[in-house]
Short mmCIF file of C-alpha atoms in Angstrom, two decimals:
data_model
loop_
_atom_site.label_atom_id
_atom_site.label_comp_id
_atom_site.label_asym_id
_atom_site.label_seq_id
_atom_site.Cartn_x
_atom_site.Cartn_y
_atom_site.Cartn_z
CA MET A 726 0.00 0.00 0.00
CA LYS A 727 2.88 2.39 0.78
CA LYS A 728 4.00 2.52 -2.87
CA VAL A 729 0.46 3.34 -3.94
CA HIS A 730 0.37 6.28 -1.53
CA ILE A 731 3.62 7.63 -2.93
CA VAL A 732 2.13 7.49 -6.42
CA ILE A 733 -0.95 9.34 -5.21
CA GLN A 734 1.22 12.10 -3.76
CA SER A 735 3.10 12.49 -7.02
CA LEU A 736 -0.14 12.68 -8.95
CA ILE A 737 -1.41 15.47 -6.74
CA PHE A 738 1.77 17.49 -7.01
CA SER A 739 1.92 16.99 -10.78
CA GLY A 740 -1.17 19.05 -11.42
CA LEU A 741 -4.23 17.77 -9.61
CA PHE A 742 -3.57 19.90 -6.53
CA ILE A 743 -3.33 23.06 -8.63
CA PHE A 744 -6.57 22.12 -10.37
CA LEU A 745 -8.38 21.64 -7.09
CA VAL A 746 -7.23 24.95 -5.63
CA SER A 747 -8.37 26.79 -8.76
CA ALA A 748 -11.71 24.97 -8.55
CA VAL A 749 -12.20 26.24 -5.00
CA GLN A 750 -11.51 29.79 -6.12
CA ALA A 751 -14.08 29.46 -8.90
CA GLY A 752 -16.96 29.50 -6.43
CA PRO A 753 -20.09 27.32 -6.18
CA VAL A 754 -21.32 25.20 -9.05
CA THR A 755 -24.98 24.82 -10.01
CA ARG A 756 -26.46 21.35 -9.47
CA ASN A 757 -26.51 19.33 -12.68
CA ALA A 758 -27.94 16.05 -13.94
CA SER A 759 -24.73 14.13 -13.26
CA ASP A 760 -24.92 14.61 -9.47
CA GLU A 761 -26.84 11.35 -9.03
CA ASP A 762 -24.15 9.45 -10.94
CA VAL A 763 -21.47 10.97 -8.71
CA VAL A 764 -23.40 10.01 -5.57
CA LYS A 765 -23.69 6.49 -6.96
CA LYS A 766 -19.90 6.33 -7.39
CA LEU A 767 -19.17 7.82 -3.98
CA SER A 768 -21.58 5.50 -2.18
CA ALA A 769 -20.41 2.34 -3.94
CA VAL A 770 -17.36 1.79 -1.70
CA SER A 771 -15.63 3.08 1.42
CA TRP A 772 -12.86 5.61 0.78
CA ARG A 773 -9.58 5.42 2.70
CA TRP A 774 -7.65 8.58 3.58
CA SER A 775 -4.21 8.28 1.98
CA SER A 776 -2.65 11.74 2.30
CA PHE A 777 -3.00 15.39 3.27
CA VAL A 778 -1.56 17.91 0.83
CA SER A 779 -0.82 21.61 1.03
CA PRO A 780 1.16 23.84 -1.36
CA ASP A 781 4.37 23.27 0.60
CA LYS A 782 4.10 19.76 2.06
CA SER A 783 2.48 16.37 1.86
CA VAL A 784 1.72 14.02 4.73
CA THR A 785 1.17 10.33 4.05
CA VAL A 786 -1.33 8.57 6.27
CA GLU A 787 0.42 5.53 7.76
CA LYS A 788 -2.75 3.53 8.41
CA PRO A 789 -5.29 4.52 5.74
CA GLU A 790 -7.58 1.66 6.75
CA SER A 791 -8.13 3.49 10.07
CA TYR A 792 -9.64 6.55 8.38
CA GLU A 793 -12.59 5.84 6.12
CA LEU A 794 -15.57 7.63 4.59
CA THR A 795 -18.75 5.80 3.61
CA PHE A 796 -21.22 7.97 1.72
CA GLY A 797 -24.91 7.11 1.81
CA LYS A 798 -27.21 7.83 -1.09
CA ASP A 799 -29.48 9.68 1.38
CA GLY A 800 -26.91 12.39 2.15
CA THR A 801 -25.50 10.76 5.29
CA LEU A 802 -21.82 10.11 5.81
CA GLN A 803 -20.30 7.50 8.13
CA ILE A 804 -16.82 8.47 9.34
CA VAL A 805 -14.21 6.12 10.78
CA ALA A 806 -11.54 8.21 12.50
CA ASP A 807 -9.11 5.74 14.02
CA CYS A 808 -10.77 4.49 17.23
CA ASN A 809 -13.62 7.01 16.93
CA ARG A 810 -16.76 7.10 14.86
CA ALA A 811 -18.81 10.04 13.62
CA VAL A 812 -21.99 10.63 11.66
CA ALA A 813 -22.23 13.54 9.24
CA LYS A 814 -24.38 14.97 6.48
CA TYR A 815 -23.07 16.00 3.09
CA VAL A 816 -24.42 18.16 0.30
CA LEU A 817 -23.12 17.73 -3.22
CA GLU A 818 -23.81 20.19 -6.04
CA GLY A 819 -21.77 19.93 -9.20
CA LYS A 820 -18.19 19.97 -7.95
CA SER A 821 -19.08 21.59 -4.64
CA LEU A 822 -19.11 19.48 -1.48
CA SER A 823 -19.97 20.49 2.08
CA ILE A 824 -19.79 18.20 5.11
CA THR A 825 -21.50 18.90 8.43
CA VAL A 826 -20.18 16.63 11.16
CA GLY A 827 -22.68 15.51 13.80
CA PRO A 828 -22.26 13.24 16.83
CA MET A 829 -18.79 11.76 17.37
CA THR A 830 -17.24 9.45 19.93
CA LEU A 831 -14.36 11.01 21.85
CA ALA A 832 -12.16 8.09 22.84
CA ALA A 833 -8.44 8.64 23.33
CA CYS A 834 -6.88 6.65 20.50
CA ALA A 835 -3.50 5.00 21.01
CA GLY A 836 -0.30 6.28 19.41
CA GLU A 837 -0.07 9.32 17.15
CA SER A 838 -3.71 9.33 16.13
CA ARG A 839 -5.09 11.79 13.58
CA SER A 840 -8.66 11.21 14.69
CA GLU A 841 -9.57 14.78 15.69
CA GLN A 842 -7.52 16.30 12.87
CA PHE A 843 -9.26 14.13 10.27
CA VAL A 844 -12.78 15.02 11.39
CA GLY A 845 -11.88 18.69 11.70
CA LEU A 846 -10.50 18.81 8.17
CA LEU A 847 -13.62 17.18 6.74
CA GLY A 848 -15.65 20.08 8.11
CA LYS A 849 -13.68 22.38 5.80
CA ALA A 850 -14.72 20.53 2.62
CA LYS A 851 -15.32 22.86 -0.31
CA GLN A 852 -15.01 20.97 -3.58
CA PHE A 853 -14.08 17.50 -4.81
CA SER A 854 -12.72 15.51 -7.73
CA ILE A 855 -13.24 11.80 -8.41
CA SER A 856 -11.38 9.79 -11.01
CA GLY A 857 -11.54 6.03 -10.97
CA ASN A 858 -10.23 4.82 -7.64
CA PHE A 859 -8.97 8.28 -6.68
CA PHE A 860 -11.07 10.78 -4.69
CA VAL A 861 -9.86 14.21 -3.53
CA ILE A 862 -11.56 16.78 -1.29
CA ALA A 863 -10.35 20.37 -1.64
CA LEU A 864 -10.64 22.36 1.59
CA THR A 865 -11.52 26.00 2.17
CA ASP A 866 -7.96 26.82 3.32
CA GLY A 867 -6.36 25.70 0.04
CA THR A 868 -5.27 22.26 1.21
CA ALA A 869 -6.63 18.88 0.14
CA LEU A 870 -7.36 15.36 1.38
CA ALA A 871 -6.70 12.43 -0.95
CA PHE A 872 -8.55 9.11 -0.68
CA SER A 873 -8.40 5.80 -2.48
CA GLY A 874 -11.01 3.11 -2.99
CA PRO A 875 -10.44 -0.60 -2.35
CA THR A 876 -7.79 -2.17 -4.58
CA VAL A 877 -7.81 -5.59 -6.21
CA ALA A 878 -5.33 -6.68 -3.55
CA ASP A 879 -7.69 -5.46 -0.81
CA ILE A 880 -10.48 -7.58 -2.29
CA CYS A 881 -8.61 -10.67 -3.47
CA GLY A 882 -5.32 -10.60 -1.56
CA GLU A 883 -1.70 -10.14 -2.60
CA LYS A 884 -1.82 -13.27 -4.77
CA ALA A 885 -3.66 -11.17 -7.34
CA LEU A 886 -0.51 -9.07 -7.82
CA ARG A 887 1.75 -12.01 -8.64
CA PRO A 888 2.26 -12.46 -12.42
CA ASN A 889 0.63 -15.57 -13.84
CA THR A 890 3.09 -16.94 -16.43
CA ILE A 891 2.43 -18.84 -19.64
CA GLU A 892 5.82 -18.21 -21.23
CA ASP A 893 8.90 -16.13 -20.46
CA THR A 894 12.11 -16.58 -22.42
CA LEU A 895 13.41 -13.01 -22.22
CA ASP A 896 16.39 -11.88 -20.18
CA PRO A 897 15.49 -12.10 -16.44
CA GLY A 898 16.26 -8.42 -15.90
CA ILE A 899 13.98 -7.39 -18.76
CA SER A 900 11.24 -9.71 -17.50
CA ALA A 901 11.47 -8.27 -14.00
CA ASN A 902 10.90 -4.77 -15.36
CA LEU A 903 8.01 -5.97 -17.48
CA ASP A 904 6.52 -7.67 -14.42
CA LYS A 905 6.52 -4.32 -12.62
CA ARG A 906 4.80 -2.64 -15.54
CA LEU A 907 2.21 -5.43 -15.75
CA VAL A 908 1.36 -5.24 -12.05
CA SER A 909 1.12 -1.44 -12.28
CA PHE A 910 -1.97 -1.86 -14.47
CA ILE A 911 -3.65 -3.42 -11.43
CA THR A 912 -2.30 -1.07 -8.75
CA ALA A 913 -2.57 2.32 -10.52
CA PRO A 914 -4.47 4.63 -8.15
CA ALA A 915 -6.53 6.54 -10.71
CA GLY A 916 -7.23 3.93 -13.40
CA PRO A 917 -6.61 0.37 -12.23
CA SER A 918 -7.94 -2.73 -13.95
CA PRO A 919 -9.11 -5.92 -12.18
CA GLY A 920 -6.73 -7.84 -14.41
CA ALA A 921 -4.30 -7.30 -17.28
CA SER A 922 -2.50 -9.42 -19.85
CA MET A 923 0.73 -8.72 -21.73
CA LEU A 924 2.22 -10.55 -24.71
CA ILE A 925 5.53 -9.46 -26.20
CA ILE A 926 7.18 -11.31 -29.07
CA THR A 927 10.75 -10.37 -29.99
CA PRO A 928 13.53 -12.04 -32.00
CA LYS A 929 15.19 -12.81 -28.65
CA GLY A 930 12.24 -14.39 -26.88
CA ARG A 931 8.67 -14.11 -25.66
CA TYR A 932 6.93 -12.74 -22.59
CA PHE A 933 3.36 -13.87 -21.98
CA LYS A 934 1.89 -13.17 -18.55
CA ALA A 935 -1.15 -11.81 -16.74
CA ALA A 936 -1.79 -10.27 -13.34
CA GLY A 937 -4.95 -9.58 -11.41
CA VAL A 938 -8.23 -11.43 -11.59
CA SER A 939 -10.85 -12.44 -14.14
CA SER A 940 -13.55 -12.15 -11.47
CA LEU A 941 -13.78 -9.87 -8.46
CA SER A 942 -16.60 -12.02 -7.11
CA SER A 943 -14.63 -15.29 -7.08
CA CYS A 944 -11.11 -13.80 -7.21
CA ALA A 945 -10.19 -16.31 -9.92
CA LEU A 946 -6.84 -15.30 -11.39
CA LEU A 947 -6.81 -13.96 -14.95
CA GLY A 948 -5.27 -16.25 -17.53
CA ALA A 949 -2.92 -14.46 -19.92
CA ASP A 950 -4.53 -16.26 -22.88
CA SER A 951 -8.09 -15.25 -21.96
CA PRO A 952 -10.34 -13.83 -24.71
CA TYR A 953 -11.19 -10.13 -24.70
CA GLN A 954 -13.13 -7.60 -26.74
CA ILE A 955 -10.57 -5.86 -28.97
CA GLY A 956 -12.85 -2.85 -29.49
CA SER A 957 -11.66 -0.37 -32.10
CA ASN A 958 -8.78 -2.63 -33.10
CA THR A 959 -11.57 -4.06 -35.26
CA LYS A 960 -11.15 -0.99 -37.47
CA MET A 961 -7.84 -2.37 -38.76
CA MET A 962 -9.73 -5.45 -39.99
CA THR A 963 -12.48 -3.37 -41.60
CA SER A 964 -9.89 -1.15 -43.26
CA ALA A 965 -7.92 -4.17 -44.52
CA ILE A 966 -11.07 -5.58 -46.17
CA ILE A 967 -11.77 -2.26 -47.88
CA TYR A 968 -8.23 -2.24 -49.32
CA GLN A 969 -8.55 -5.87 -50.41
CA LEU A 970 -11.69 -4.92 -52.31
CA GLN A 971 -9.81 -2.02 -53.90
CA GLU A 972 -7.07 -4.42 -55.03
CA GLU A 973 -9.79 -6.57 -56.61
CA GLY A 974 -11.12 -3.55 -58.53
CA ARG A 975 -14.51 -3.68 -56.83
CA LEU A 976 -14.32 -0.22 -55.26
CA THR A 977 -11.90 2.64 -54.70
CA THR A 978 -11.34 4.68 -51.55
CA SER A 979 -12.11 7.80 -53.60
CA ASP A 980 -15.67 6.52 -54.17
CA LEU A 981 -18.44 8.65 -52.74
CA LEU A 982 -20.67 7.22 -50.05
CA SER A 983 -23.60 7.94 -52.34
CA LYS A 984 -22.28 5.46 -54.94
CA TRP A 985 -22.78 2.53 -52.59
CA LEU A 986 -25.31 3.74 -50.03
CA PRO A 987 -27.40 6.44 -51.74
CA ASN A 988 -30.21 6.34 -49.17
CA GLU A 989 -27.84 6.77 -46.23
CA ALA A 990 -25.89 9.52 -48.02
CA ALA A 991 -29.14 11.41 -48.60
CA LYS A 992 -29.98 11.32 -44.88
CA LEU A 993 -26.63 12.47 -43.50
CA PRO A 994 -25.30 16.06 -43.37
CA ASP A 995 -23.33 16.63 -46.61
CA GLY A 996 -23.57 12.88 -47.18
CA ASP A 997 -23.15 13.39 -50.93
CA LYS A 998 -19.65 14.81 -50.35
CA ILE A 999 -18.30 12.02 -48.13
CA THR A 1000 -15.78 9.54 -49.57
CA LEU A 1001 -14.57 6.16 -48.31
CA GLU A 1002 -11.17 7.69 -47.60
CA MET A 1003 -12.77 10.27 -45.33
CA MET A 1004 -14.45 7.47 -43.39
CA LEU A 1005 -11.13 5.60 -43.08
CA THR A 1006 -9.32 8.72 -41.84
CA HIS A 1007 -12.01 10.25 -39.55
CA THR A 1008 -12.37 13.34 -41.71
CA THR A 1009 -16.07 13.05 -42.63
CA GLY A 1010 -17.21 15.52 -39.98
CA LEU A 1011 -19.92 13.07 -38.91
CA PRO A 1012 -20.39 12.90 -35.13
CA ASP A 1013 -19.56 9.72 -33.25
CA TYR A 1014 -22.84 7.87 -32.78
CA PHE A 1015 -21.84 6.78 -29.26
CA GLU A 1016 -22.13 10.41 -28.15
CA VAL A 1017 -25.24 11.42 -30.09
CA GLU A 1018 -28.06 12.58 -27.82
CA THR A 1019 -31.21 10.62 -28.61
CA GLY A 1020 -33.59 12.40 -26.25
CA ALA A 1021 -33.56 9.35 -23.99
CA GLY A 1022 -29.83 9.31 -23.40
CA LYS A 1023 -26.74 8.25 -25.32
CA ILE A 1024 -25.39 4.84 -26.30
CA SER A 1025 -22.35 5.66 -24.17
CA SER A 1026 -24.65 5.78 -21.13
CA GLY A 1027 -24.15 2.02 -20.98
CA ILE A 1028 -21.16 2.60 -18.72
CA SER A 1029 -23.64 2.91 -15.84
CA ASP A 1030 -27.09 2.18 -17.31
CA GLU A 1031 -27.93 -1.47 -17.97
CA LYS A 1032 -30.74 -0.53 -20.36
CA TRP A 1033 -28.27 1.13 -22.73
CA LEU A 1034 -25.55 -1.44 -22.04
CA LYS A 1035 -27.68 -4.28 -23.37
CA ARG A 1036 -29.60 -2.46 -26.08
CA GLY A 1037 -29.07 -3.88 -29.54
CA PHE A 1038 -28.85 -1.91 -32.79
CA THR A 1039 -28.73 -2.69 -36.48
CA PRO A 1040 -26.20 -0.76 -38.57
CA SER A 1041 -29.07 1.10 -40.24
CA GLU A 1042 -30.48 2.12 -36.86
CA ILE A 1043 -27.10 3.54 -35.88
CA VAL A 1044 -26.91 5.58 -39.08
CA ASP A 1045 -30.46 6.79 -38.50
CA LEU A 1046 -29.46 8.06 -35.03
CA VAL A 1047 -26.76 10.23 -36.59
CA ALA A 1048 -29.05 11.36 -39.41
CA LYS A 1049 -31.80 12.35 -37.01
CA TYR A 1050 -29.28 14.27 -34.90
CA GLY A 1051 -28.57 16.27 -38.05
CA LYS A 1052 -25.38 17.99 -36.91
CA GLN A 1053 -21.81 17.69 -38.09
CA ASP A 1054 -18.50 18.50 -36.46
CA PHE A 1055 -17.10 20.05 -39.64
CA LYS A 1056 -17.52 19.84 -43.40
CA PRO A 1057 -16.38 16.59 -45.09
CA GLY A 1058 -12.67 16.77 -45.81
CA GLU A 1059 -12.34 20.29 -44.41
CA ALA A 1060 -8.66 21.23 -44.36
CA GLY A 1061 -6.90 20.46 -41.09
CA LYS A 1062 -10.01 19.02 -39.45
CA TRP A 1063 -9.96 15.61 -37.76
CA ARG A 1064 -12.22 13.99 -35.20
CA TYR A 1065 -12.51 10.37 -34.22
CA SER A 1066 -15.89 8.99 -35.24
CA ASN A 1067 -17.08 5.37 -35.12
CA THR A 1068 -19.88 6.32 -37.50
CA GLY A 1069 -17.66 6.12 -40.58
CA PHE A 1070 -16.71 2.52 -39.85
CA ILE A 1071 -20.33 1.44 -39.49
CA LEU A 1072 -20.86 2.87 -42.99
CA LEU A 1073 -17.75 1.05 -44.25
CA GLY A 1074 -19.13 -2.23 -42.90
CA MET A 1075 -22.37 -1.59 -44.77
CA ILE A 1076 -20.42 -0.83 -47.94
CA ILE A 1077 -18.47 -4.10 -47.61
CA GLU A 1078 -21.79 -5.94 -47.48
CA LYS A 1079 -23.20 -4.01 -50.45
CA VAL A 1080 -20.14 -4.57 -52.65
CA THR A 1081 -19.69 -8.28 -51.88
CA GLY A 1082 -23.28 -9.35 -51.36
CA LYS A 1083 -22.10 -11.11 -48.20
CA SER A 1084 -22.34 -10.24 -44.52
CA TYR A 1085 -19.59 -8.31 -42.80
CA GLU A 1086 -19.07 -11.34 -40.56
CA LYS A 1087 -18.58 -13.68 -43.52
CA ASN A 1088 -16.11 -11.27 -45.12
CA LEU A 1089 -14.20 -11.09 -41.85
CA LYS A 1090 -14.00 -14.88 -41.64
CA ASN A 1091 -13.09 -15.52 -45.27
CA ARG A 1092 -10.66 -12.65 -45.80
CA ILE A 1093 -8.84 -12.44 -42.45
CA LEU A 1094 -9.65 -15.05 -39.82
CA LYS A 1095 -9.47 -18.23 -41.92
CA PRO A 1096 -6.34 -17.28 -43.93
CA LEU A 1097 -4.54 -16.45 -40.66
CA LYS A 1098 -5.97 -19.52 -38.85
CA MET A 1099 -7.47 -17.34 -36.14
CA LYS A 1100 -9.87 -20.03 -34.93
CA LYS A 1101 -10.77 -18.40 -31.62
CA THR A 1102 -11.37 -14.90 -32.98
CA TYR A 1103 -14.90 -13.91 -33.96
CA LEU A 1104 -17.37 -11.09 -34.42
CA GLN A 1105 -19.50 -10.87 -31.29
CA LYS A 1106 -23.17 -10.48 -32.11
CA GLY A 1107 -25.39 -9.23 -29.32
CA GLY A 1108 -24.41 -9.99 -25.74
CA PRO A 1109 -21.70 -12.55 -24.92
CA LYS A 1110 -22.41 -16.20 -24.22
CA ALA A 1111 -22.23 -17.15 -20.54
CA GLY A 1112 -18.63 -17.57 -19.47
CA ALA A 1113 -17.23 -16.45 -22.82
CA LEU A 1114 -15.39 -13.46 -21.36
CA PRO A 1115 -13.82 -12.43 -18.06
CA GLU A 1116 -15.88 -10.21 -15.78
CA ALA A 1117 -15.42 -6.62 -16.87
CA TYR A 1118 -16.20 -3.10 -15.71
CA TYR A 1119 -15.93 0.35 -17.21
CA GLU A 1120 -14.12 1.97 -14.29
CA PRO A 1121 -13.45 1.69 -10.56
CA PRO A 1122 -14.86 1.13 -8.02
CA PHE A 1123 -15.92 -1.94 -10.05
CA THR A 1124 -19.48 -2.21 -8.80
CA PHE A 1125 -21.24 -2.16 -12.19
CA ARG A 1126 -20.37 -5.00 -14.56
CA THR A 1127 -20.21 -4.18 -18.26
CA ASP A 1128 -19.15 -7.50 -19.81
CA GLY A 1129 -22.80 -7.95 -20.81
CA TRP A 1130 -22.39 -5.20 -23.43
CA ASP A 1131 -24.38 -5.78 -26.62
CA ALA A 1132 -21.64 -5.74 -29.25
CA SER A 1133 -24.04 -4.84 -32.05
CA GLN A 1134 -23.31 -1.32 -30.85
CA GLY A 1135 -19.76 -1.77 -32.16
CA TRP A 1136 -20.15 -4.04 -35.21
CA ALA A 1137 -17.61 -3.13 -37.94
CA ALA A 1138 -16.23 -0.36 -35.73
CA GLY A 1139 -15.46 -2.50 -32.69
CA ALA A 1140 -17.17 -5.87 -32.04
CA VAL A 1141 -14.42 -8.45 -32.57
CA VAL A 1142 -13.33 -10.80 -29.75
CA SER A 1143 -9.84 -12.31 -29.86
CA ASN A 1144 -7.02 -13.45 -27.60
CA PRO A 1145 -3.45 -12.12 -27.35
CA GLU A 1146 -1.73 -14.79 -29.47
CA GLU A 1147 -4.21 -14.66 -32.33
CA PHE A 1148 -4.34 -10.88 -32.32
CA ALA A 1149 -0.54 -10.80 -32.42
CA VAL A 1150 -0.70 -12.99 -35.54
CA PHE A 1151 -3.07 -10.50 -37.14
CA LEU A 1152 -0.91 -7.48 -36.29
CA LYS A 1153 2.22 -8.95 -37.84
CA ALA A 1154 0.38 -10.27 -40.90
CA LEU A 1155 -1.27 -6.90 -41.54
CA PHE A 1156 1.83 -4.77 -41.16
CA THR A 1157 4.11 -7.08 -43.14
CA GLY A 1158 1.65 -6.96 -46.04
CA LYS A 1159 0.51 -10.60 -45.93
CA LEU A 1160 -3.15 -9.63 -46.23
CA PHE A 1161 -2.59 -7.81 -49.52
CA LYS A 1162 -1.43 -8.76 -53.00
CA LYS A 1163 0.60 -5.60 -53.53
CA ALA A 1164 3.13 -3.93 -51.24
CA SER A 1165 1.73 -0.57 -52.34
CA THR A 1166 -1.62 -1.38 -50.70
CA LEU A 1167 -0.14 -1.46 -47.21
CA LYS A 1168 1.60 1.82 -48.01
CA LEU A 1169 -1.74 3.37 -48.93
CA MET A 1170 -3.37 2.16 -45.72
CA SER A 1171 -0.42 3.49 -43.67
CA THR A 1172 -0.39 6.91 -45.34
CA ILE A 1173 -1.05 9.75 -42.92
CA LEU A 1174 -2.88 12.79 -44.22
CA ASP A 1175 -2.08 16.24 -42.85
CA ALA A 1176 -5.23 16.20 -40.70
CA GLY A 1177 -4.15 12.91 -39.11
CA LYS A 1178 -0.66 14.03 -38.06
CA ASN A 1179 -0.35 14.02 -34.27
CA ALA A 1180 -4.15 13.60 -34.17
CA LEU A 1181 -3.99 11.50 -30.99
CA GLY A 1182 -1.16 13.40 -29.30
CA GLU A 1183 2.41 14.34 -30.06
CA GLY A 1184 4.00 11.56 -32.09
CA ILE A 1185 0.76 9.57 -32.48
CA SER A 1186 -0.77 9.93 -35.93
CA TYR A 1187 -3.77 8.36 -37.62
CA GLY A 1188 -3.59 6.76 -41.05
CA HIS A 1189 -6.40 4.79 -42.69
CA GLY A 1190 -7.96 2.69 -39.96
CA MET A 1191 -4.62 2.40 -38.12
CA THR A 1192 -2.24 4.46 -36.02
CA ASN A 1193 1.47 5.13 -36.07
CA ASN A 1194 2.54 5.53 -32.45
CA ARG A 1195 6.17 6.63 -32.74
CA GLY A 1196 6.87 3.79 -35.16
CA ILE A 1197 4.54 1.27 -33.51
CA LEU A 1198 1.83 0.33 -36.02
CA GLY A 1199 -1.54 -0.62 -34.58
CA HIS A 1200 -4.71 1.05 -33.37
CA GLY A 1201 -5.95 0.46 -29.83
CA GLY A 1202 -9.42 -0.39 -28.64
CA GLU A 1203 -11.93 0.27 -25.90
CA THR A 1204 -15.32 -1.22 -25.23
CA LEU A 1205 -17.43 -0.63 -22.15
CA GLY A 1206 -15.55 -3.43 -20.38
CA PHE A 1207 -12.14 -3.83 -22.01
CA GLN A 1208 -9.23 -1.65 -23.07
CA SER A 1209 -6.35 -2.84 -25.22
CA ASP A 1210 -3.43 -1.64 -27.27
CA GLY A 1211 -0.10 -2.68 -28.72
CA GLY A 1212 1.17 -3.00 -32.26
CA TYR A 1213 3.87 -4.27 -34.56
CA ILE A 1214 7.26 -2.62 -34.99
CA PRO A 1215 8.64 -3.57 -38.44
CA GLU A 1216 12.17 -2.27 -37.80
CA LYS A 1217 12.57 -4.49 -34.73
CA ASP A 1218 10.21 -7.36 -35.63
CA VAL A 1219 8.52 -6.93 -32.24
CA THR A 1220 4.83 -7.46 -31.52
CA ILE A 1221 3.11 -6.14 -28.39
CA VAL A 1222 -0.41 -6.92 -27.16
CA ILE A 1223 -1.74 -5.56 -23.85
CA TRP A 1224 -5.27 -5.50 -22.46
CA GLY A 1225 -7.23 -5.16 -19.24
CA ASN A 1226 -10.76 -6.04 -18.19
CA SER A 1227 -11.97 -2.51 -17.59
CA GLY A 1228 -12.88 0.19 -20.08
CA THR A 1229 -10.53 2.80 -18.62
CA ASN A 1230 -7.12 1.58 -17.50
CA GLY A 1231 -3.43 1.93 -18.25
CA THR A 1232 -3.25 -0.52 -21.16
CA ASN A 1233 -3.32 2.32 -23.66
CA ARG A 1234 -1.21 3.84 -26.42
CA LEU A 1235 0.79 6.03 -24.05
CA VAL A 1236 2.43 3.08 -22.33
CA VAL A 1237 3.21 1.00 -25.43
CA PRO A 1238 6.44 2.86 -26.35
CA VAL A 1239 7.60 2.42 -22.74
CA ILE A 1240 6.96 -1.33 -22.90
CA LEU A 1241 8.82 -1.50 -26.21
CA ALA A 1242 11.82 0.28 -24.69
CA ILE A 1243 11.87 -2.15 -21.74
CA ALA A 1244 11.44 -5.24 -23.92
CA THR A 1245 14.28 -4.25 -26.24
CA ALA A 1246 16.56 -3.26 -23.32
CA GLU A 1247 16.60 0.41 -24.30
CA VAL A 1248 15.76 1.32 -20.71
CA LYS A 1249 16.75 -0.41 -17.48
#
């Protein structure tokens, strides 16, 4: 636990503390519709006090389990202050938080207790911030209290933090550093995952391990070879099929949407000006259907609303949502404009079906999965079969399961299920050109337009259904219950696959270059 507290302190001093102080100075915030969701998060678990922070010092709480807050949905707050107990009331409005402490026991606690100090500081609550397993209360005097929710180790014991090995033939020193990185996906204070898997294939050996659990209810350890939803990594497969069809002379990426789907083009804003290339490069200007307001909520509401989580859609229904919304982020192909939108890849899936006369699923099987002998990879249709996937959640405190997500919401944009070894096969095959007849086709798919340069952050550019992350070719994916990333590095012949069973965790594109550096002994 001590290492976790040190990380929390560094997070606060690296910017969160400044943010909180400025939030206090901004004054009260009007109550909004998200308050109930915040109360739901706060009341889901007990929060342990980990540190006290001021502009000039930080104090780590030695026994965080002795200082806990348990929020009730009715506005009550149960306080554990070492050997004392207190009852309080809280009022939450937007980012504002006030706490009124009521009756409290007054026992003399042993040792250097912070009982009275803790309760007194809570009475100064002004504002708050909550992110994953990390909760901070900003006080009226410019200081702050940091709390953490229960960790996987708290729930399932330290065994959950021991790497579960399938294969490890790398140098022991390299493996030890990779072990630390793997476990960090489970112990990260702000965005932990119940479990995580890491596969690295290099010319010098392989590393294939997992840490954490596949179930927080049974504490069953996660197997490194477990299946997972690859999310938007599916877009690489959809893009590859489009380029295969171009090689066959059946379409071109310069084709207008209206050539293949005239009815859909007529419904969408400037639909007659949208090309396949714009869909592949996220330059259509069409909004992402996950974030389109329907009047009854958004598809993305499934992160906390079971009704939306398990609601099925046809591709046409998804397009109709965007058409009815009627807005666009920018004009199709507008110079310098780029915005990630799943909508384009739903349309590409529909075009694949129109051109071939076969389902997207059949095209996926015949053009990618069967040639690469990916026997355990498939397009998930609807909700998963019982036991087909590990338990999954969108974010801490892991009280709302999202592995029941209806994958029709992702379809050609993000509904494929795979496992690390088979997905690694796909990555290398795609980026060594094995899925194409001509070397020039892979070059076309990898081309980065001006609008896609650094589109996802400095050094991370978007091509045509794929990313170039400082030389690491891949994409990355997120569903409501899984996050994954990795890629293939042609110059080093290295393949990396990482994933975790939560929708927001550290297995993302930012960490992949770090893992590559460790695996190739470029850092110690």
